[in-house]
Amino acid sequence: MDYTKALDTLKVRFQEKHDKQNRDHKALQTTLNDLADALKAVEFIRANPQGGDHALNVGRAAARLQVLAEAAEAAITTKATSAGASFESSLREHSGLVNGPYAVEIRQRLQGMAPGEKVKVVQAMIESRDGSSLAAIIDAPSMLTGLSSEDIGKFREQYFQTAAPDIVKARDTYRDLNEHVQAAVKTSLTAASEYSDPVKLRALELHEAEAAKAKAALGGE
């Protein structure tokens, strides 16, 4: 696998989607760039053997890459959790998804309805952006509404998309960019593992040498 190419592809895709003025996006981009630079440093050492033990030199660089990737993974995971909570708070505030004074009565009424009728009532709440009534259903356990947790999740997302589309878009963009960096972390850790193992490194370099010979032979025909 061409690890450097994989990270370069992630960088291009990230650039296409991120907001240059967004602080969280810039932090993710910095992490992605740092991983790409560290990986390129390992690849440079691997491709340019110096004096001493080549495998040891590559292994040391790979170890630095691993430390960086592990730290990045921990940091972006923690940030994703806090960002998720922040988006959730903003979505609830801007969409008016707050329990009103008749939450108990609404759930009791819903319990007595047929499944199809329940869906119609909830859809009407969503379309009219009746956040207080909807919160009585969405925030309650399934056993109190007769709706499955899957249905509640779908209604919740549909309401947010209806009542606060800009925040939903911002949340989804952040999630997408975070996934790009998570993929870069995974790629970096895989590369670090392969390059820090002398046996794997030797096998890889032999394979690449054979591939280069085969390519040269084909080019000469």
mmCIF file of N, CA and C in Angstrom, residues 86-180:
data_model
loop_
_atom_site.group_PDB
_atom_site.id
_atom_site.type_symbol
_atom_site.label_atom_id
_atom_site.label_comp_id
_atom_site.label_asym_id
_atom_site.label_seq_id
_atom_site.Cartn_x
_atom_site.Cartn_y
_atom_site.Cartn_z
ATOM 1 N N SER A 86 -21.742 19.856 21.878
ATOM 2 C CA SER A 86 -21.996 21.254 21.538
ATOM 3 C C SER A 86 -23.022 21.368 20.416
ATOM 4 N N PHE A 87 -22.883 20.531 19.399
ATOM 5 C CA PHE A 87 -23.853 20.543 18.301
ATOM 6 C C PHE A 87 -25.238 20.144 18.807
ATOM 7 N N GLU A 88 -25.287 19.146 19.672
ATOM 8 C CA GLU A 88 -26.568 18.696 20.222
ATOM 9 C C GLU A 88 -27.250 19.830 20.979
ATOM 10 N N SER A 89 -26.474 20.544 21.782
ATOM 11 C CA SER A 89 -27.030 21.661 22.542
ATOM 12 C C SER A 89 -27.552 22.758 21.615
ATOM 13 N N SER A 90 -26.784 23.066 20.577
ATOM 14 C CA SER A 90 -27.198 24.103 19.623
ATOM 15 C C SER A 90 -28.444 23.688 18.855
ATOM 16 N N LEU A 91 -28.495 22.424 18.474
ATOM 17 C CA LEU A 91 -29.653 21.928 17.736
ATOM 18 C C LEU A 91 -30.919 22.023 18.579
ATOM 19 N N ARG A 92 -30.828 21.627 19.821
ATOM 20 C CA ARG A 92 -32.000 21.672 20.698
ATOM 21 C C ARG A 92 -32.438 23.116 20.949
ATOM 22 N N GLU A 93 -31.468 23.980 21.159
ATOM 23 C CA GLU A 93 -31.795 25.378 21.444
ATOM 24 C C GLU A 93 -32.437 26.062 20.245
ATOM 25 N N HIS A 94 -31.832 25.917 19.073
ATOM 26 C CA HIS A 94 -32.332 26.611 17.889
ATOM 27 C C HIS A 94 -33.613 25.998 17.329
ATOM 28 N N SER A 95 -33.833 24.725 17.598
ATOM 29 C CA SER A 95 -35.042 24.077 17.081
ATOM 30 C C SER A 95 -36.195 24.117 18.076
ATOM 31 N N GLY A 96 -35.916 24.565 19.304
ATOM 32 C CA GLY A 96 -36.973 24.627 20.310
ATOM 33 C C GLY A 96 -37.380 23.274 20.846
ATOM 34 N N LEU A 97 -36.466 22.323 20.805
ATOM 35 C CA LEU A 97 -36.775 20.974 21.292
ATOM 36 C C LEU A 97 -36.623 20.943 22.815
ATOM 37 N N VAL A 98 -37.630 21.481 23.491
ATOM 38 C CA VAL A 98 -37.622 21.578 24.951
ATOM 39 C C VAL A 98 -38.978 21.129 25.476
ATOM 40 N N ASN A 99 -38.963 20.281 26.480
ATOM 41 C CA ASN A 99 -40.215 19.773 27.031
ATOM 42 C C ASN A 99 -41.110 20.897 27.532
ATOM 43 N N GLY A 100 -42.383 20.821 27.165
ATOM 44 C CA GLY A 100 -43.370 21.790 27.617
ATOM 45 C C GLY A 100 -44.136 21.271 28.827
ATOM 46 N N PRO A 101 -45.175 21.976 29.245
ATOM 47 C CA PRO A 101 -45.921 21.610 30.460
ATOM 48 C C PRO A 101 -46.842 20.400 30.299
ATOM 49 N N TYR A 102 -47.070 19.949 29.061
ATOM 50 C CA TYR A 102 -48.021 18.857 28.858
ATOM 51 C C TYR A 102 -47.354 17.572 28.372
ATOM 52 N N ALA A 103 -46.104 17.375 28.733
ATOM 53 C CA ALA A 103 -45.362 16.204 28.260
ATOM 54 C C ALA A 103 -46.033 14.897 28.653
ATOM 55 N N VAL A 104 -46.467 14.793 29.898
ATOM 56 C CA VAL A 104 -47.101 13.555 30.378
ATOM 57 C C VAL A 104 -48.379 13.277 29.606
ATOM 58 N N GLU A 105 -49.205 14.297 29.427
ATOM 59 C CA GLU A 105 -50.470 14.117 28.717
ATOM 60 C C GLU A 105 -50.244 13.720 27.258
ATOM 61 N N ILE A 106 -49.240 14.300 26.641
ATOM 62 C CA ILE A 106 -48.941 13.977 25.238
ATOM 63 C C ILE A 106 -48.547 12.515 25.102
ATOM 64 N N ARG A 107 -47.707 12.035 25.996
ATOM 65 C CA ARG A 107 -47.288 10.626 25.941
ATOM 66 C C ARG A 107 -48.458 9.689 26.206
ATOM 67 N N GLN A 108 -49.313 10.050 27.137
ATOM 68 C CA GLN A 108 -50.478 9.214 27.431
ATOM 69 C C GLN A 108 -51.401 9.129 26.221
ATOM 70 N N ARG A 109 -51.584 10.244 25.568
ATOM 71 C CA ARG A 109 -52.444 10.276 24.377
ATOM 72 C C ARG A 109 -51.834 9.439 23.260
ATOM 73 N N LEU A 110 -50.546 9.546 23.104
ATOM 74 C CA LEU A 110 -49.860 8.811 22.039
ATOM 75 C C LEU A 110 -49.932 7.308 22.274
ATOM 76 N N GLN A 111 -49.834 6.899 23.525
ATOM 77 C CA GLN A 111 -49.855 5.473 23.854
ATOM 78 C C GLN A 111 -51.131 4.805 23.374
ATOM 79 N N GLY A 112 -52.242 5.531 23.383
ATOM 80 C CA GLY A 112 -53.520 4.937 23.003
ATOM 81 C C GLY A 112 -53.786 4.916 21.509
ATOM 82 N N MET A 113 -52.871 5.423 20.716
ATOM 83 C CA MET A 113 -53.076 5.494 19.266
ATOM 84 C C MET A 113 -52.559 4.252 18.555
ATOM 85 N N ALA A 114 -53.106 3.999 17.376
ATOM 86 C CA ALA A 114 -52.605 2.923 16.514
ATOM 87 C C ALA A 114 -51.259 3.365 15.944
ATOM 88 N N PRO A 115 -50.388 2.403 15.577
ATOM 89 C CA PRO A 115 -49.056 2.753 15.063
ATOM 90 C C PRO A 115 -49.065 3.780 13.936
ATOM 91 N N GLY A 116 -49.948 3.582 12.962
ATOM 92 C CA GLY A 116 -49.999 4.512 11.841
ATOM 93 C C GLY A 116 -50.419 5.902 12.260
ATOM 94 N N GLU A 117 -51.333 5.970 13.214
ATOM 95 C CA GLU A 117 -51.800 7.263 13.706
ATOM 96 C C GLU A 117 -50.691 7.981 14.472
ATOM 97 N N LYS A 118 -49.894 7.217 15.219
ATOM 98 C CA LYS A 118 -48.769 7.810 15.952
ATOM 99 C C LYS A 118 -47.803 8.502 14.999
ATOM 100 N N VAL A 119 -47.501 7.816 13.916
ATOM 101 C CA VAL A 119 -46.565 8.376 12.940
ATOM 102 C C VAL A 119 -47.108 9.675 12.355
ATOM 103 N N LYS A 120 -48.399 9.693 12.042
ATOM 104 C CA LYS A 120 -49.007 10.898 11.474
ATOM 105 C C LYS A 120 -48.936 12.068 12.450
ATOM 106 N N VAL A 121 -49.198 11.780 13.720
ATOM 107 C CA VAL A 121 -49.161 12.833 14.736
ATOM 108 C C VAL A 121 -47.747 13.393 14.880
ATOM 109 N N VAL A 122 -46.767 12.499 14.936
ATOM 110 C CA VAL A 122 -45.378 12.943 15.082
ATOM 111 C C VAL A 122 -44.936 13.733 13.851
ATOM 112 N N GLN A 123 -45.307 13.261 12.671
ATOM 113 C CA GLN A 123 -44.946 13.978 11.446
ATOM 114 C C GLN A 123 -45.554 15.375 11.431
ATOM 115 N N ALA A 124 -46.774 15.497 11.947
ATOM 116 C CA ALA A 124 -47.420 16.811 12.009
ATOM 117 C C ALA A 124 -46.656 17.736 12.952
ATOM 118 N N MET A 125 -46.170 17.177 14.054
ATOM 119 C CA MET A 125 -45.368 17.975 14.994
ATOM 120 C C MET A 125 -44.090 18.468 14.329
ATOM 121 N N ILE A 126 -43.468 17.584 13.562
ATOM 122 C CA ILE A 126 -42.223 17.949 12.879
ATOM 123 C C ILE A 126 -42.465 19.054 11.857
ATOM 124 N N GLU A 127 -43.501 18.870 11.050
ATOM 125 C CA GLU A 127 -43.792 19.843 9.995
ATOM 126 C C GLU A 127 -44.162 21.214 10.554
ATOM 127 N N SER A 128 -44.836 21.213 11.711
ATOM 128 C CA SER A 128 -45.236 22.487 12.322
ATOM 129 C C SER A 128 -44.170 23.032 13.262
ATOM 130 N N ARG A 129 -43.062 22.279 13.377
ATOM 131 C CA ARG A 129 -41.950 22.664 14.259
ATOM 132 C C ARG A 129 -42.410 22.843 15.710
ATOM 133 N N ASP A 130 -43.246 21.925 16.133
ATOM 134 C CA ASP A 130 -43.744 21.939 17.508
ATOM 135 C C ASP A 130 -42.739 21.213 18.398
ATOM 136 N N GLY A 131 -41.660 21.912 18.724
ATOM 137 C CA GLY A 131 -40.573 21.291 19.467
ATOM 138 C C GLY A 131 -40.939 20.836 20.860
ATOM 139 N N SER A 132 -41.774 21.589 21.555
ATOM 140 C CA SER A 132 -42.116 21.218 22.928
ATOM 141 C C SER A 132 -42.918 19.924 22.979
ATOM 142 N N SER A 133 -43.856 19.756 22.041
ATOM 143 C CA SER A 133 -44.639 18.517 22.009
ATOM 144 C C SER A 133 -43.774 17.344 21.567
ATOM 145 N N LEU A 134 -42.920 17.591 20.590
ATOM 146 C CA LEU A 134 -42.061 16.524 20.082
ATOM 147 C C LEU A 134 -41.059 16.079 21.141
ATOM 148 N N ALA A 135 -40.567 17.014 21.932
ATOM 149 C CA ALA A 135 -39.605 16.672 22.983
ATOM 150 C C ALA A 135 -40.203 15.699 23.984
ATOM 151 N N ALA A 136 -41.504 15.815 24.226
ATOM 152 C CA ALA A 136 -42.174 14.908 25.160
ATOM 153 C C ALA A 136 -42.067 13.466 24.693
ATOM 154 N N ILE A 137 -41.957 13.282 23.382
ATOM 155 C CA ILE A 137 -41.874 11.938 22.797
ATOM 156 C C ILE A 137 -40.425 11.507 22.621
ATOM 157 N N ILE A 138 -39.632 12.389 22.050
ATOM 158 C CA ILE A 138 -38.242 12.061 21.729
ATOM 159 C C ILE A 138 -37.389 11.830 22.974
ATOM 160 N N ASP A 139 -37.652 12.587 24.014
ATOM 161 C CA ASP A 139 -36.828 12.494 25.220
ATOM 162 C C ASP A 139 -37.291 11.412 26.189
ATOM 163 N N ALA A 140 -38.365 10.734 25.853
ATOM 164 C CA ALA A 140 -38.915 9.714 26.752
ATOM 165 C C ALA A 140 -38.470 8.312 26.335
ATOM 166 N N PRO A 141 -38.409 7.383 27.284
ATOM 167 C CA PRO A 141 -38.092 5.988 26.933
ATOM 168 C C PRO A 141 -39.147 5.421 25.989
ATOM 169 N N SER A 142 -38.761 4.465 25.181
ATOM 170 C CA SER A 142 -39.676 3.879 24.195
ATOM 171 C C SER A 142 -40.933 3.313 24.841
ATOM 172 N N MET A 143 -40.801 2.751 26.030
ATOM 173 C CA MET A 143 -41.939 2.117 26.692
ATOM 174 C C MET A 143 -43.033 3.121 27.052
ATOM 175 N N LEU A 144 -42.690 4.404 27.110
ATOM 176 C CA LEU A 144 -43.687 5.419 27.448
ATOM 177 C C LEU A 144 -44.390 5.982 26.222
ATOM 178 N N THR A 145 -43.881 5.685 25.051
ATOM 179 C CA THR A 145 -44.477 6.225 23.824
ATOM 180 C C THR A 145 -44.996 5.145 22.881
ATOM 181 N N GLY A 146 -44.480 3.928 23.044
ATOM 182 C CA GLY A 146 -44.872 2.867 22.125
ATOM 183 C C GLY A 146 -44.140 2.940 20.805
ATOM 184 N N LEU A 147 -43.156 3.824 20.714
ATOM 185 C CA LEU A 147 -42.343 3.949 19.501
ATOM 186 C C LEU A 147 -40.988 3.294 19.742
ATOM 187 N N SER A 148 -40.428 2.693 18.699
ATOM 188 C CA SER A 148 -39.123 2.055 18.845
ATOM 189 C C SER A 148 -38.032 3.117 18.946
ATOM 190 N N SER A 149 -36.908 2.737 19.521
ATOM 191 C CA SER A 149 -35.790 3.679 19.635
ATOM 192 C C SER A 149 -35.294 4.097 18.257
ATOM 193 N N GLU A 150 -35.408 3.181 17.282
ATOM 194 C CA GLU A 150 -34.991 3.509 15.914
ATOM 195 C C GLU A 150 -35.891 4.591 15.328
ATOM 196 N N ASP A 151 -37.203 4.450 15.543
ATOM 197 C CA ASP A 151 -38.146 5.447 15.031
ATOM 198 C C ASP A 151 -37.923 6.801 15.697
ATOM 199 N N ILE A 152 -37.695 6.769 16.995
ATOM 200 C CA ILE A 152 -37.456 8.017 17.722
ATOM 201 C C ILE A 152 -36.214 8.719 17.177
ATOM 202 N N GLY A 153 -35.166 7.940 16.909
ATOM 203 C CA GLY A 153 -33.949 8.514 16.351
ATOM 204 C C GLY A 153 -34.188 9.144 14.990
ATOM 205 N N LYS A 154 -34.983 8.481 14.162
ATOM 206 C CA LYS A 154 -35.289 9.012 12.831
ATOM 207 C C LYS A 154 -36.105 10.300 12.932
ATOM 208 N N PHE A 155 -37.090 10.305 13.824
ATOM 209 C CA PHE A 155 -37.911 11.509 13.997
ATOM 210 C C PHE A 155 -37.064 12.677 14.508
ATOM 211 N N ARG A 156 -36.168 12.361 15.406
ATOM 212 C CA ARG A 156 -35.290 13.380 15.977
ATOM 213 C C ARG A 156 -34.450 14.044 14.883
ATOM 214 N N GLU A 157 -33.836 13.203 14.048
ATOM 215 C CA GLU A 157 -32.988 13.727 12.978
ATOM 216 C C GLU A 157 -33.813 14.503 11.958
ATOM 217 N N GLN A 158 -34.980 14.001 11.633
ATOM 218 C CA GLN A 158 -35.851 14.679 10.677
ATOM 219 C C GLN A 158 -36.253 16.058 11.191
ATOM 220 N N TYR A 159 -36.532 16.127 12.472
ATOM 221 C CA TYR A 159 -36.924 17.413 13.058
ATOM 222 C C TYR A 159 -35.768 18.408 13.016
ATOM 223 N N PHE A 160 -34.593 17.957 13.384
ATOM 224 C CA PHE A 160 -33.435 18.850 13.351
ATOM 225 C C PHE A 160 -33.176 19.350 11.933
ATOM 226 N N GLN A 161 -33.305 18.479 10.953
ATOM 227 C CA GLN A 161 -33.088 18.874 9.563
ATOM 228 C C GLN A 161 -34.129 19.890 9.107
ATOM 229 N N THR A 162 -35.320 19.785 9.673
ATOM 230 C CA THR A 162 -36.394 20.712 9.326
ATOM 231 C C THR A 162 -36.254 22.048 10.046
ATOM 232 N N ALA A 163 -35.935 21.985 11.336
ATOM 233 C CA ALA A 163 -35.933 23.191 12.166
ATOM 234 C C ALA A 163 -34.586 23.901 12.260
ATOM 235 N N ALA A 164 -33.502 23.177 12.035
ATOM 236 C CA ALA A 164 -32.168 23.803 12.146
ATOM 237 C C ALA A 164 -31.221 23.222 11.101
ATOM 238 N N PRO A 165 -31.543 23.381 9.816
ATOM 239 C CA PRO A 165 -30.744 22.754 8.747
ATOM 240 C C PRO A 165 -29.290 23.212 8.689
ATOM 241 N N ASP A 166 -29.031 24.473 9.004
ATOM 242 C CA ASP A 166 -27.650 24.974 8.939
ATOM 243 C C ASP A 166 -26.761 24.305 9.988
ATOM 244 N N ILE A 167 -27.313 24.098 11.167
ATOM 245 C CA ILE A 167 -26.528 23.458 12.229
ATOM 246 C C ILE A 167 -26.309 21.986 11.906
ATOM 247 N N VAL A 168 -27.323 21.349 11.340
ATOM 248 C CA VAL A 168 -27.175 19.948 10.923
ATOM 249 C C VAL A 168 -26.069 19.829 9.882
ATOM 250 N N LYS A 169 -26.053 20.761 8.940
ATOM 251 C CA LYS A 169 -25.020 20.740 7.902
ATOM 252 C C LYS A 169 -23.636 20.923 8.511
ATOM 253 N N ALA A 170 -23.512 21.848 9.453
ATOM 254 C CA ALA A 170 -22.225 22.087 10.112
ATOM 255 C C ALA A 170 -21.785 20.858 10.895
ATOM 256 N N ARG A 171 -22.725 20.232 11.578
ATOM 257 C CA ARG A 171 -22.409 19.018 12.339
ATOM 258 C C ARG A 171 -21.937 17.903 11.426
ATOM 259 N N ASP A 172 -22.668 17.700 10.335
ATOM 260 C CA ASP A 172 -22.324 16.614 9.413
ATOM 261 C C ASP A 172 -20.982 16.860 8.727
ATOM 262 N N THR A 173 -20.694 18.120 8.421
ATOM 263 C CA THR A 173 -19.399 18.448 7.817
ATOM 264 C C THR A 173 -18.267 18.146 8.787
ATOM 265 N N TYR A 174 -18.463 18.513 10.040
ATOM 266 C CA TYR A 174 -17.432 18.234 11.048
ATOM 267 C C TYR A 174 -17.221 16.729 11.189
ATOM 268 N N ARG A 175 -18.302 15.985 11.234
ATOM 269 C CA ARG A 175 -18.187 14.527 11.341
ATOM 270 C C ARG A 175 -17.417 13.953 10.156
ATOM 271 N N ASP A 176 -17.719 14.460 8.972
ATOM 272 C CA ASP A 176 -17.060 13.973 7.760
ATOM 273 C C ASP A 176 -15.563 14.269 7.802
ATOM 274 N N LEU A 177 -15.207 15.489 8.174
ATOM 275 C CA LEU A 177 -13.797 15.862 8.251
ATOM 276 C C LEU A 177 -13.078 15.059 9.333
ATOM 277 N N ASN A 178 -13.760 14.840 10.440
ATOM 278 C CA ASN A 178 -13.176 14.044 11.517
ATOM 279 C C ASN A 178 -12.889 12.622 11.044
ATOM 280 N N GLU A 179 -13.793 12.082 10.239
ATOM 281 C CA GLU A 179 -13.583 10.735 9.699
ATOM 282 C C GLU A 179 -12.365 10.695 8.779
ATOM 283 N N HIS A 180 -12.131 11.778 8.043
ATOM 284 C CA HIS A 180 -10.939 11.851 7.191
ATOM 285 C C HIS A 180 -9.667 11.756 8.039
#
